[in-house]
Coordinates of C-alpha atoms and ligand atoms in Angstrom, one line a residue:
X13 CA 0.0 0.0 0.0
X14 CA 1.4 3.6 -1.1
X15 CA 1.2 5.0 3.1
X16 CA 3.2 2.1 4.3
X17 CA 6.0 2.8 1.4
X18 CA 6.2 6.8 1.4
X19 CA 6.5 6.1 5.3
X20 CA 9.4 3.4 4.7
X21 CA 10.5 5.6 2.2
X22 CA 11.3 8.9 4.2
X23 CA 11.8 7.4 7.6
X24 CA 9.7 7.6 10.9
X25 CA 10.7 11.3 11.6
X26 CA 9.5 12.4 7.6
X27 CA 5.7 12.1 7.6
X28 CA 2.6 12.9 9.4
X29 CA -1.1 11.8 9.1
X30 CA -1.9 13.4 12.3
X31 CA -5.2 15.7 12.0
X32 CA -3.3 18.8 14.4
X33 CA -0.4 18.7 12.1
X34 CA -1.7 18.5 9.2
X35 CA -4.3 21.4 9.6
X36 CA -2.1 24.4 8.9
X37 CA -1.2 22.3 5.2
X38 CA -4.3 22.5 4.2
X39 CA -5.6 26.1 3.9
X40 CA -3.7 28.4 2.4
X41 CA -2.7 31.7 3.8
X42 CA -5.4 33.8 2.3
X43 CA -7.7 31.0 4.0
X44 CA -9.4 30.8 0.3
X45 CA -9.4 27.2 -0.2
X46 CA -9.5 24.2 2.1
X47 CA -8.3 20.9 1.0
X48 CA -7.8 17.3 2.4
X49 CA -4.8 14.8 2.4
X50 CA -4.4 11.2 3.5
X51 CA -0.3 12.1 4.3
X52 CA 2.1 14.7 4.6
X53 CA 5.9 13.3 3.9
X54 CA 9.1 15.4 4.8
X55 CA 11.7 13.8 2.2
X56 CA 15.3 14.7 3.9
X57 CA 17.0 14.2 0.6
X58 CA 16.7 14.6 -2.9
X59 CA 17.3 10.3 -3.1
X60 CA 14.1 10.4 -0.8
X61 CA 12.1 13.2 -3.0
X62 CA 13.2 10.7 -6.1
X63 CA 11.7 7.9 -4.5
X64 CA 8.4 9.6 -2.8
X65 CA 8.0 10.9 -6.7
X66 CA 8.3 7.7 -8.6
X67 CA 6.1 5.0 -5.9
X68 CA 3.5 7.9 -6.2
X69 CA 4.0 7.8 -10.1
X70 CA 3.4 4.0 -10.0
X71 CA 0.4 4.1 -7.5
X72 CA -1.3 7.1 -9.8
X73 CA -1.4 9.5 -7.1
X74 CA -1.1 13.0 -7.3
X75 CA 1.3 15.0 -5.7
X76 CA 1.2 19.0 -4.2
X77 CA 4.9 20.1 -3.7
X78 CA 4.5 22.5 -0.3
X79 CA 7.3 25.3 0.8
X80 CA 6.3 27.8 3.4
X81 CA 2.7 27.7 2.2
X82 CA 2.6 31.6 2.6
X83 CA 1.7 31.7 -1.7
X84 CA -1.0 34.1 -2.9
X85 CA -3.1 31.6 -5.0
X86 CA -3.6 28.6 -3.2
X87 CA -0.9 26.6 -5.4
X88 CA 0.5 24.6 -2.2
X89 CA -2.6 23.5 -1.0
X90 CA -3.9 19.6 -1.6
X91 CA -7.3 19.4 -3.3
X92 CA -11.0 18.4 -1.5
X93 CA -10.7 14.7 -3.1
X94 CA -8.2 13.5 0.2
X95 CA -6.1 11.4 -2.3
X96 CA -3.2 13.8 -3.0
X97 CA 0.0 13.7 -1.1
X98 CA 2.0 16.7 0.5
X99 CA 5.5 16.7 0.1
X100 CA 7.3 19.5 2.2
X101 CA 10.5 20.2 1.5
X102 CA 11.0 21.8 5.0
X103 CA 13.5 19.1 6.2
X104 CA 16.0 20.1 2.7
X105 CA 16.6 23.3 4.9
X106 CA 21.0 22.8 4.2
X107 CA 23.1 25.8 3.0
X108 CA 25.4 23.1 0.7
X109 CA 28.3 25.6 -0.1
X110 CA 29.0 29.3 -0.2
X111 CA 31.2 30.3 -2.7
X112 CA 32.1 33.7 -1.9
X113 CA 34.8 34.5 -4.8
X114 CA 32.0 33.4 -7.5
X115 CA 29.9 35.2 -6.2
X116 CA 27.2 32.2 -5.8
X117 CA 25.2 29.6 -2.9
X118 CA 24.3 26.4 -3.2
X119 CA 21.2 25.7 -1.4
X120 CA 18.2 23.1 -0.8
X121 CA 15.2 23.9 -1.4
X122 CA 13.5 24.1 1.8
X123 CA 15.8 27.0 2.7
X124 CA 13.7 30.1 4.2
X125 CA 14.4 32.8 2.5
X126 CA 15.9 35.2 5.5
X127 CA 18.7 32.5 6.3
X128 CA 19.9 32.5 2.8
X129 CA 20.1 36.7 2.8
X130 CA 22.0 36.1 6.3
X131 CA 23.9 33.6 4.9
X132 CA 25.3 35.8 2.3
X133 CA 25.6 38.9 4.2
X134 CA 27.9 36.7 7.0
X135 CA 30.1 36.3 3.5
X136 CA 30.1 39.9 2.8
X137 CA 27.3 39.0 0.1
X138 CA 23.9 39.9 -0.6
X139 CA 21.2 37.7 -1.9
X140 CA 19.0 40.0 -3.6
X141 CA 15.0 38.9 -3.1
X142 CA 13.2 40.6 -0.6
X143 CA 9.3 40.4 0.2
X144 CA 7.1 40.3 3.7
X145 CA 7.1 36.6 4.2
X146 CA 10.9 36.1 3.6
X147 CA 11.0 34.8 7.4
X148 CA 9.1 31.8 6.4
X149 CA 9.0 31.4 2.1
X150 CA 11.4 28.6 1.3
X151 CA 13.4 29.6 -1.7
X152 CA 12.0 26.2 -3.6
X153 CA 8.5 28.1 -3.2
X154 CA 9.8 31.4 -4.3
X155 CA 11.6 29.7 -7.4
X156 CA 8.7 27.6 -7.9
X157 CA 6.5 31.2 -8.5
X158 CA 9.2 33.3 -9.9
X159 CA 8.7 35.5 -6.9
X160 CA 8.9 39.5 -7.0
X161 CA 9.6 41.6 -4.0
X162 CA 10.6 44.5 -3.3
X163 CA 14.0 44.6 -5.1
X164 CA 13.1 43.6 -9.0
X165 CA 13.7 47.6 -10.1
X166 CA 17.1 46.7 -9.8
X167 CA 18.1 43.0 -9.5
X168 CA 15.4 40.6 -11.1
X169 CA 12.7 38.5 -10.3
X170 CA 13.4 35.4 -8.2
X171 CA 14.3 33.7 -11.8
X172 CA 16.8 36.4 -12.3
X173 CA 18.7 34.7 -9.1
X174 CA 19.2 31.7 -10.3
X175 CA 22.1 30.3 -11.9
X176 CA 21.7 26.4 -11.5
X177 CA 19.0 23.9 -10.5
X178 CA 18.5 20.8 -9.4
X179 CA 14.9 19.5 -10.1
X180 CA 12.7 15.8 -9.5
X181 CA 10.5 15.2 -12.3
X182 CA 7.1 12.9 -12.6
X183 CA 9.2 9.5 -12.9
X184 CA 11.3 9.8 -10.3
X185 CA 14.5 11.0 -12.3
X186 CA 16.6 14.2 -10.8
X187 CA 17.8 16.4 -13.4
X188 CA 21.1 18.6 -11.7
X189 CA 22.0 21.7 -13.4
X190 CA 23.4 22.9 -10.7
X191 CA 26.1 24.8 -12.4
X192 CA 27.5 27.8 -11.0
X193 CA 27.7 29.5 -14.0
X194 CA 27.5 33.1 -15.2
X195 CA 27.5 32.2 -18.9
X196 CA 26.1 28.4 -20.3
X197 CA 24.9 28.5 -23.4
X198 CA 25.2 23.8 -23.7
X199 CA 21.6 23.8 -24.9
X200 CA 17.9 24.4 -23.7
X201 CA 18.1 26.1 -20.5
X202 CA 16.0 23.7 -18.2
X203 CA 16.0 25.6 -15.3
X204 CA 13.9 27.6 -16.6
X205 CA 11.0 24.9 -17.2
X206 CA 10.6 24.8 -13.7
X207 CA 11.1 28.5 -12.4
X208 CA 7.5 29.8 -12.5
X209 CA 5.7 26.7 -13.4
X210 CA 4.5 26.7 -9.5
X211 CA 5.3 22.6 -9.2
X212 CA 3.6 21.4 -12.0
X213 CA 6.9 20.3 -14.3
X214 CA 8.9 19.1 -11.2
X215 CA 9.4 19.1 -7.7
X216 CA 12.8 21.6 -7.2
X217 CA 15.2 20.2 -4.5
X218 CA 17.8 23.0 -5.0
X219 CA 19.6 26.2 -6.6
X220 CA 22.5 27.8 -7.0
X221 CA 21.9 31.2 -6.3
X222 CA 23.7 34.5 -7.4
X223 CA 25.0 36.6 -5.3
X224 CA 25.6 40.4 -5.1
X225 CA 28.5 42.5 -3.2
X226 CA 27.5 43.5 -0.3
X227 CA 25.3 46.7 -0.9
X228 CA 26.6 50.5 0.4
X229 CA 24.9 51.8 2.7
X230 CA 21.0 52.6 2.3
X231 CA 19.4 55.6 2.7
X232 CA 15.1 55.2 2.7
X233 CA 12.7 58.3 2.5
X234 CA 8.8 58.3 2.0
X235 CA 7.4 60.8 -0.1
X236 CA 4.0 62.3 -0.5
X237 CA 2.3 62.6 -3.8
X238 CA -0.9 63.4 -5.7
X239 CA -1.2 61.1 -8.3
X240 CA 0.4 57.5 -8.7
X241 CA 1.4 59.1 -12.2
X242 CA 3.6 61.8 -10.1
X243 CA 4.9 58.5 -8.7
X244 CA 5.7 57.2 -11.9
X245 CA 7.0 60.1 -13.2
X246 CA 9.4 60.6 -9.8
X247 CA 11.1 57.4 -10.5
X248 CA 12.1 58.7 -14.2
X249 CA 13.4 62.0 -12.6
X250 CA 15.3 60.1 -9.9
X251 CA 16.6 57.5 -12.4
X252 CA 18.1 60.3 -14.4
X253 CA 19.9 62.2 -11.6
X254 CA 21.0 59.2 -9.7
X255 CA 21.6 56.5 -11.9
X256 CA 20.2 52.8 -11.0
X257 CA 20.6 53.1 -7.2
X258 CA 17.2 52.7 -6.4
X259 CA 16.6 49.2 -4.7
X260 CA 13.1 49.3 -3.7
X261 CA 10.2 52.2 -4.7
X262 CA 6.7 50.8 -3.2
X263 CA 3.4 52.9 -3.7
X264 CA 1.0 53.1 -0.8
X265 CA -2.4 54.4 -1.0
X266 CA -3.4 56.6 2.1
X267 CA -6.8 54.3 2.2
X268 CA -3.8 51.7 2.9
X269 CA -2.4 53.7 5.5
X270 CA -5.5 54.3 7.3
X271 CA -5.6 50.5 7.3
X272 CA -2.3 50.0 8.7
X273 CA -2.8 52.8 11.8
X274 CA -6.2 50.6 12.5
X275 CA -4.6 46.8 12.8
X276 CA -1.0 47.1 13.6
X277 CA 0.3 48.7 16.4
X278 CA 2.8 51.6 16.2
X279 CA 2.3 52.1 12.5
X280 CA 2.4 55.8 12.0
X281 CA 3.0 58.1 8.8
X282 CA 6.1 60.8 9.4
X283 CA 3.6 63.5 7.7
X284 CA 1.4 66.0 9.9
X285 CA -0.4 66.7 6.3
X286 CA -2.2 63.6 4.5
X287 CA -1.8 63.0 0.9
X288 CA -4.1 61.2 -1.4
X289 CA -0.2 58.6 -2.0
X290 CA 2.7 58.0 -0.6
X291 CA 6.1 56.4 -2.0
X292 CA 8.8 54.0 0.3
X293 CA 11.7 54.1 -1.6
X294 CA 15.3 52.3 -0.7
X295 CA 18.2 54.2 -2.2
X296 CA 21.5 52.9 -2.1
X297 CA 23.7 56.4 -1.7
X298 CA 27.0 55.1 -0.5
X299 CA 28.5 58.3 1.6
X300 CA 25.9 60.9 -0.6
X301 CA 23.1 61.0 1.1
X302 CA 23.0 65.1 0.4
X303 CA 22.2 64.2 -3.6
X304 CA 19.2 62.2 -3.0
X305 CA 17.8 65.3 -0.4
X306 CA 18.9 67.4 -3.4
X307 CA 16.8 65.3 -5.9
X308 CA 13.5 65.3 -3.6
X309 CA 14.1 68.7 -2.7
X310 CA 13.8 69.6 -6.3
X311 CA 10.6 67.4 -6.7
X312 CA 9.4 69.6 -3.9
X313 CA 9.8 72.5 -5.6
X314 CA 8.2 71.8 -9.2
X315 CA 5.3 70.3 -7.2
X316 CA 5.7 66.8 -8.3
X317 CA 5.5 65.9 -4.5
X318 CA 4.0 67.4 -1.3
X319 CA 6.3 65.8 1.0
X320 CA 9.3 64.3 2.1
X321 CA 11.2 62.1 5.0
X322 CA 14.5 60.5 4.4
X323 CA 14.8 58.4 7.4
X324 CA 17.3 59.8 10.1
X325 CA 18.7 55.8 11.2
X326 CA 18.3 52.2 10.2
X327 CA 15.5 52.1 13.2
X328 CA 13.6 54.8 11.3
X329 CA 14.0 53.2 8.1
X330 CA 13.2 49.9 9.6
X331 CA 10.1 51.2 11.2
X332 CA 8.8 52.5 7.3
X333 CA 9.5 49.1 5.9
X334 CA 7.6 47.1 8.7
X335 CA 4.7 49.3 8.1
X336 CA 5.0 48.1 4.1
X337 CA 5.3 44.4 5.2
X338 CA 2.0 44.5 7.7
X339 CA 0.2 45.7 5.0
X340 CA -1.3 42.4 3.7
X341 CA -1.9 41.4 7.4
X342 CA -3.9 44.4 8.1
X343 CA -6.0 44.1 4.8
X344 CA -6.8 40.2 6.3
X345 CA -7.8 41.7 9.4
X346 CA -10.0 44.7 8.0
X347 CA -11.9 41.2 6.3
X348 CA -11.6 39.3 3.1
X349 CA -10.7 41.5 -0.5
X350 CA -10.3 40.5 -3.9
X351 CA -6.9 40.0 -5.0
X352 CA -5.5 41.5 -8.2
X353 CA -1.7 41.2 -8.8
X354 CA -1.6 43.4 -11.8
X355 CA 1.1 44.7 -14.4
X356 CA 1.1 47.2 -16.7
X357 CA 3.7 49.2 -18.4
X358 CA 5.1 51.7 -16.1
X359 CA 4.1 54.8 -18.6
X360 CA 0.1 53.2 -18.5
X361 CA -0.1 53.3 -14.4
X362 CA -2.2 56.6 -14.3
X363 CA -4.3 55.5 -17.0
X364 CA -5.2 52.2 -15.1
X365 CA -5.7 53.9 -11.9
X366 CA -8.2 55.8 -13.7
X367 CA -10.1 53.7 -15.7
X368 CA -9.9 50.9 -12.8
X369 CA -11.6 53.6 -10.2
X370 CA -13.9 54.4 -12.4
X371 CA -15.1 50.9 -13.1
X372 CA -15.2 49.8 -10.0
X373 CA -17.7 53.3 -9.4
X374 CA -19.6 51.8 -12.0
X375 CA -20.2 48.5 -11.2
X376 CA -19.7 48.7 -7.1
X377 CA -20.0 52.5 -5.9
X378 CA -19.6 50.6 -2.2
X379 CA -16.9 48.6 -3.5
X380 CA -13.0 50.0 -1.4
X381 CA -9.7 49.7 -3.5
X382 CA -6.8 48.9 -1.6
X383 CA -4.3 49.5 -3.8
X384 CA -0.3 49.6 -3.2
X385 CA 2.8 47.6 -4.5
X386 CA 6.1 47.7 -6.3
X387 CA 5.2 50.8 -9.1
X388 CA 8.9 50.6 -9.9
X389 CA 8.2 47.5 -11.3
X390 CA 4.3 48.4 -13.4
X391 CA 3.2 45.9 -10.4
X392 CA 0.4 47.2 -8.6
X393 CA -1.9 44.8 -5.7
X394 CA -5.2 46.6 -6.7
X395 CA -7.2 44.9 -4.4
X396 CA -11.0 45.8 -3.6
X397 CA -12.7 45.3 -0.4
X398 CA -16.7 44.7 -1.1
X399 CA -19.0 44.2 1.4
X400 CA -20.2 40.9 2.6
X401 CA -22.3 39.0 0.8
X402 CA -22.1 41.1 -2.1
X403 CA -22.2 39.3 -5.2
X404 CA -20.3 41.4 -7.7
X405 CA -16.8 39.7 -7.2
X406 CA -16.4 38.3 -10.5
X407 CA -18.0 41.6 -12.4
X408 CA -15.3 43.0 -10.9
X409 CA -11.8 41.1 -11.5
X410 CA -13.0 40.5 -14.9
X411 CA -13.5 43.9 -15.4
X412 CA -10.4 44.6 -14.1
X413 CA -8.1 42.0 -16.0
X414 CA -10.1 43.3 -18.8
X415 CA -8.5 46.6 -18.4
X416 CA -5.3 45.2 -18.0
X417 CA -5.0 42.9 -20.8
X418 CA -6.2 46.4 -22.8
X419 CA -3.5 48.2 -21.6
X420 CA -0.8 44.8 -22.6
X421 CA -0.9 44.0 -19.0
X422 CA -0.7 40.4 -17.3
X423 CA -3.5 39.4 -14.6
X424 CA -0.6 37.8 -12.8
X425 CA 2.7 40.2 -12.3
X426 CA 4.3 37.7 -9.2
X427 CA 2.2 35.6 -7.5
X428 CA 1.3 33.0 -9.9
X429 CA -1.9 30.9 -11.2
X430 CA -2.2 28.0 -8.8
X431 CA -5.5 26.9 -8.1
X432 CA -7.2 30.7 -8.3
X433 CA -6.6 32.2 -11.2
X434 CA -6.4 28.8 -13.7
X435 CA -9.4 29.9 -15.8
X436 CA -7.9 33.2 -15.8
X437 CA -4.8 32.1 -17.7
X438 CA -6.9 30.0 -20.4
X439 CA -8.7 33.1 -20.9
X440 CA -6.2 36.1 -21.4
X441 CA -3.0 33.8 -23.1
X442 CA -3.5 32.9 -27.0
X443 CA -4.8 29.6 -28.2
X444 CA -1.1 28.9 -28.8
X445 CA 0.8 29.9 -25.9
X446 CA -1.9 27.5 -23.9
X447 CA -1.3 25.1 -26.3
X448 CA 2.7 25.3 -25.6
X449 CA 2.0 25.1 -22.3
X450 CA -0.1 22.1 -22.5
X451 CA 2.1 20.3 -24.9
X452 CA 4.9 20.4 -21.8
X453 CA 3.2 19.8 -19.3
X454 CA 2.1 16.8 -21.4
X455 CA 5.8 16.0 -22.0
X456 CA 6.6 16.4 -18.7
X457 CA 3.9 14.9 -16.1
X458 CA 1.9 12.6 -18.7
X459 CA 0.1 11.0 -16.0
X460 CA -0.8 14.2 -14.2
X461 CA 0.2 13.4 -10.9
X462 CA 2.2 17.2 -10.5
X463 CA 0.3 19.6 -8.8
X464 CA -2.9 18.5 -10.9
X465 CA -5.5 21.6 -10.9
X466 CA -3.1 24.2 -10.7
X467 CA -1.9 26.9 -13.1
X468 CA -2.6 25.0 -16.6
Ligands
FAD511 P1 4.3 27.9 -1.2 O1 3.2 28.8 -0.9 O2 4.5 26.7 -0.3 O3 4.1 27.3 -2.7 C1 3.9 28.1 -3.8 C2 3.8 27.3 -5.1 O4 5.1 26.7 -5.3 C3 2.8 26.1 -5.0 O5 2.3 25.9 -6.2 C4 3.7 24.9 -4.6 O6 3.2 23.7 -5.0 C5 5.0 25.3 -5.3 N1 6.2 24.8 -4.6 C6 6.6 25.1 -3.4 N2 7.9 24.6 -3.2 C7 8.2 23.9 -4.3 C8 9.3 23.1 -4.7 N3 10.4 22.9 -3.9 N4 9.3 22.6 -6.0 C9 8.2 22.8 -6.8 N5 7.2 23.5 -6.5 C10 7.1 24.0 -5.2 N6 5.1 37.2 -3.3 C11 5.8 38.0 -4.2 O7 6.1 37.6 -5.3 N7 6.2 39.3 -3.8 C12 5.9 39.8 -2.6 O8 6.2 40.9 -2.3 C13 5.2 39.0 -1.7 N8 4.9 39.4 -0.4 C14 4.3 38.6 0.4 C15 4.0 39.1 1.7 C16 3.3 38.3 2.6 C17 3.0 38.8 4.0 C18 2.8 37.0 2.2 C19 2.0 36.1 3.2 C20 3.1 36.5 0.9 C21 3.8 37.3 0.0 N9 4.1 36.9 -1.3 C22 4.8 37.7 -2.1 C23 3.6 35.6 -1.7 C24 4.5 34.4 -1.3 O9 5.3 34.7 -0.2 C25 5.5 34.0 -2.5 O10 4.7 33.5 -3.5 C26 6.5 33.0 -2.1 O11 7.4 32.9 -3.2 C27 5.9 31.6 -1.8 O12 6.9 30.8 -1.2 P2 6.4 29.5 -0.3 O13 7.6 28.8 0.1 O14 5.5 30.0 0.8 O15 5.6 28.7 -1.4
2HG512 C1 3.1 42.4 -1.2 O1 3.6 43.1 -2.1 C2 2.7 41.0 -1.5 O2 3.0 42.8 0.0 C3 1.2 40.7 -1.0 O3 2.9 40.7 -2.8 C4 0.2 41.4 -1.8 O4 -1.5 40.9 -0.2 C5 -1.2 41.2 -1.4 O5 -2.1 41.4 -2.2
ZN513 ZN1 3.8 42.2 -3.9

């Protein structure tokens, strides 16, 4: 029977079927889904992942490959049928090497994210993804979505990170590229299959990861503004006069703020004044702090922003960027929203603030936007509170993936399809990239036992 083998298999301490245990597996973090599973197994090794794989393959049984569960789209969570099998890479938690002159890590998968960063800064290093759960995202999960953050304007998505991969596919077999190369040209890049494709190509059991020098020293200011275009057009301005030093630029809508001083303690904006936005912004300005005070000062003058606070210590600074992290946490307390992860080209923000606001006054006037999220990046969380019960949810998204795919935006910037947005993606990519997609995952899992139901 496949229980008695996946527990023979991994070993007594690398499974659980208790009820306690596995509760917190099977809703995801937005609590959107609830699902059901016979067993959860904790393969120590990529051998034991291998295995795990292939006597589910021969049994028929599907699999869900689980990180830190802290995903967006309910991609990590088993489905209602109880037949489907969690395998959590959180025992694969090894640092394997550090390679400090390369410039590069070797890690396993079940790495959080905040031990590799502080593995590379004790190296004089810096790994360069950043987001609010980094204290509990494993890197295979972050891989496994091509995860954004709060650092793409400068370094890259999660996939931008990576420069080797080591990967279990349907039958069992482990494919290791995990080369620790900057340049590789020997053919198809396979990494990449399984970057992004949220566990349905492959289970990933580990990386080798770039790494930075270690950055200079930071200065972070919060800005007030009128419009999210000023925002937009503030990045161009501070582009031009400081070169590509800005790390992190985060929009914040004062609606957000308000949210924030309500459900998390000590959250507090530096202004006296409100303003209708605000912008977070890391700037990495070595011993020159003076030129970026310059640069804001002179978007103080031409009006292009109200306000200004460059943070006087890392506490300070610190203090802005835990407000940014809560903010998710206080939109779940203020109640359930809809969730829109949207991208659109930089230049087309103000447009889609726009025409988003006033669709959502045409088909919900009671309908709240909470909108913030990496505008450096075209990546805005337009999210919408509506009340309870209200039944114009799905008037709504579509109308505002509509409006994205208008504007030659994606419905999905960072967080992926997983289970939530599926019928999302077979609506707004071509006949033929779904067909592509289809024709490898058919290559790939033929049997379907990789994260059946999810993205494709
Ligand atoms: P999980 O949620 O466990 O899994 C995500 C998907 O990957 C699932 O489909 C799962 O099956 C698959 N998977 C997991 N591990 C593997 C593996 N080893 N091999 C193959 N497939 C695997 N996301 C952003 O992009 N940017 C942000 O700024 C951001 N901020 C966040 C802030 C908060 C407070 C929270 C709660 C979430 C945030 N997220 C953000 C979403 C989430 O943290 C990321 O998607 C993260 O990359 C998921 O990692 P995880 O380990 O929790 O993956
Ligand atoms: C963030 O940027 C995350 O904080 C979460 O991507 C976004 O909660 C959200 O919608
Ligand atoms: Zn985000």
């Amino acid at each position: 029977m496949l229980l008695d083998r996946l527990k023979e298999i991994v070993g007594p301490n690398g499974w659980t079927t208790d009820r306690s245990e596995l509760e917190p597996r099977l809703t995801d973090w937005r609590r959107a889904v609830r699902g059901a599973t016979p067993i959860a197994v904790f393969p120590a090794n990529t051998e034991e992942v291998s295995s795990v794989v292939r006597a589910c393959a021969e049994a028929g049984v599907a699999i869900v490959p689980q990180g830190g569960n802290t995903g967006m789209c309910a991609g990590a969570v088993p489905d209602e049928s109880g037949e489907q099998v969690i395998v959590s890479l959180a025992r694969m938690n090894a640092i394997r090497a550090v390679d400090a002159a390369n410039f590069s890590m070797e890690v396993e998968a079940g790495c959080i994210l905040e031990h590799i960063q502080l593995a590379a800064s004790a190296v004089d290093r810096h790994f360069a993804l950043s987001l609010g759960a980094e204290g509990s995202c494993q890197i295979g999960g972050n891989l496994s979505t091509n995860a954004g953050g709060i650092n793409v304007l400068r370094y890259g998505t999660a996939r931008a990170q990576v420069l080797g991969l080591e990967a279990v596919l349907a039958d069992g077999t482990v494919v290791s590229s995990l080369r620790s190369l900057q340049k590789d040209t020997a053919g198809y890049d396979l990494k990449q299959l399984f970057i992004g494709s949220e566990g349905t190509l492959g289970i990933i059991t580990a990386a080798t990861l770039r790494l930075y020098p270690r950055t200079g020293e930071i200065s972070t200011a919060i800005v007030a503004l009128k419009s999210a275009g000023d925002a937009v057009s503030l990045l161009a301005q501070l582009r031009t006069e400081l070169g590509d030093k800005i790390e992190a630029f985060e929009l914040v809508s004062d609606y957000v703020f308000s949210l924030l001083e309500k459900h998390i303690p000590e959250a507090r904006l530096p202004f006296t004044d409100k303003a209708d936005w605000y912008v977070l912004m890391d700037v990495e300005m070595k011993d020159d702090r003076a030129r970026l005070e310059n640069a804001l000062m002179k978007a103080l003058e031409t009006g292009l922003i109200c306000n200004a606070v460059v943070a006087k210590n890392a506490a300070e600074a610190e203090k802005l960027w835990r407000m940014r992290h809560s903010i998710t946490e206080a939109e779940r307390a203020e109640g359930k929203a809809l969730k829109h992860d949207i991208s659109v080209p930089g230049s087309r923000m103000q447009e889609f603030l726009q025409r988003a606001d006033q669709l959502l006054a045409n088909i919900a006037p009671n309908a709240q936007p909470i909108t913030f999220g990496h505008i450096g990046d075209g990546n805005l969380h337009y999210n919408v509170a509506i009340p309870e019960g209200s039944e114009d949810g799905e008037l709504i998204t579509r109308a505002i993936y509509d409006l994205v795919n208008d504007l030659g935006g994606s419905f999905s910037a960072e967080h992926g399809v997983g289970r939530l947005k599926r019928h999302y993606l077979l609506e707004y990519r071509s006949p033929a990239e779904i067909g592509l997609m289809r024709t490898l995952k058919a290559a790939l899992d033929p049997g379907n036992i990789l994260n059946p139901g999810k993205v494709i």
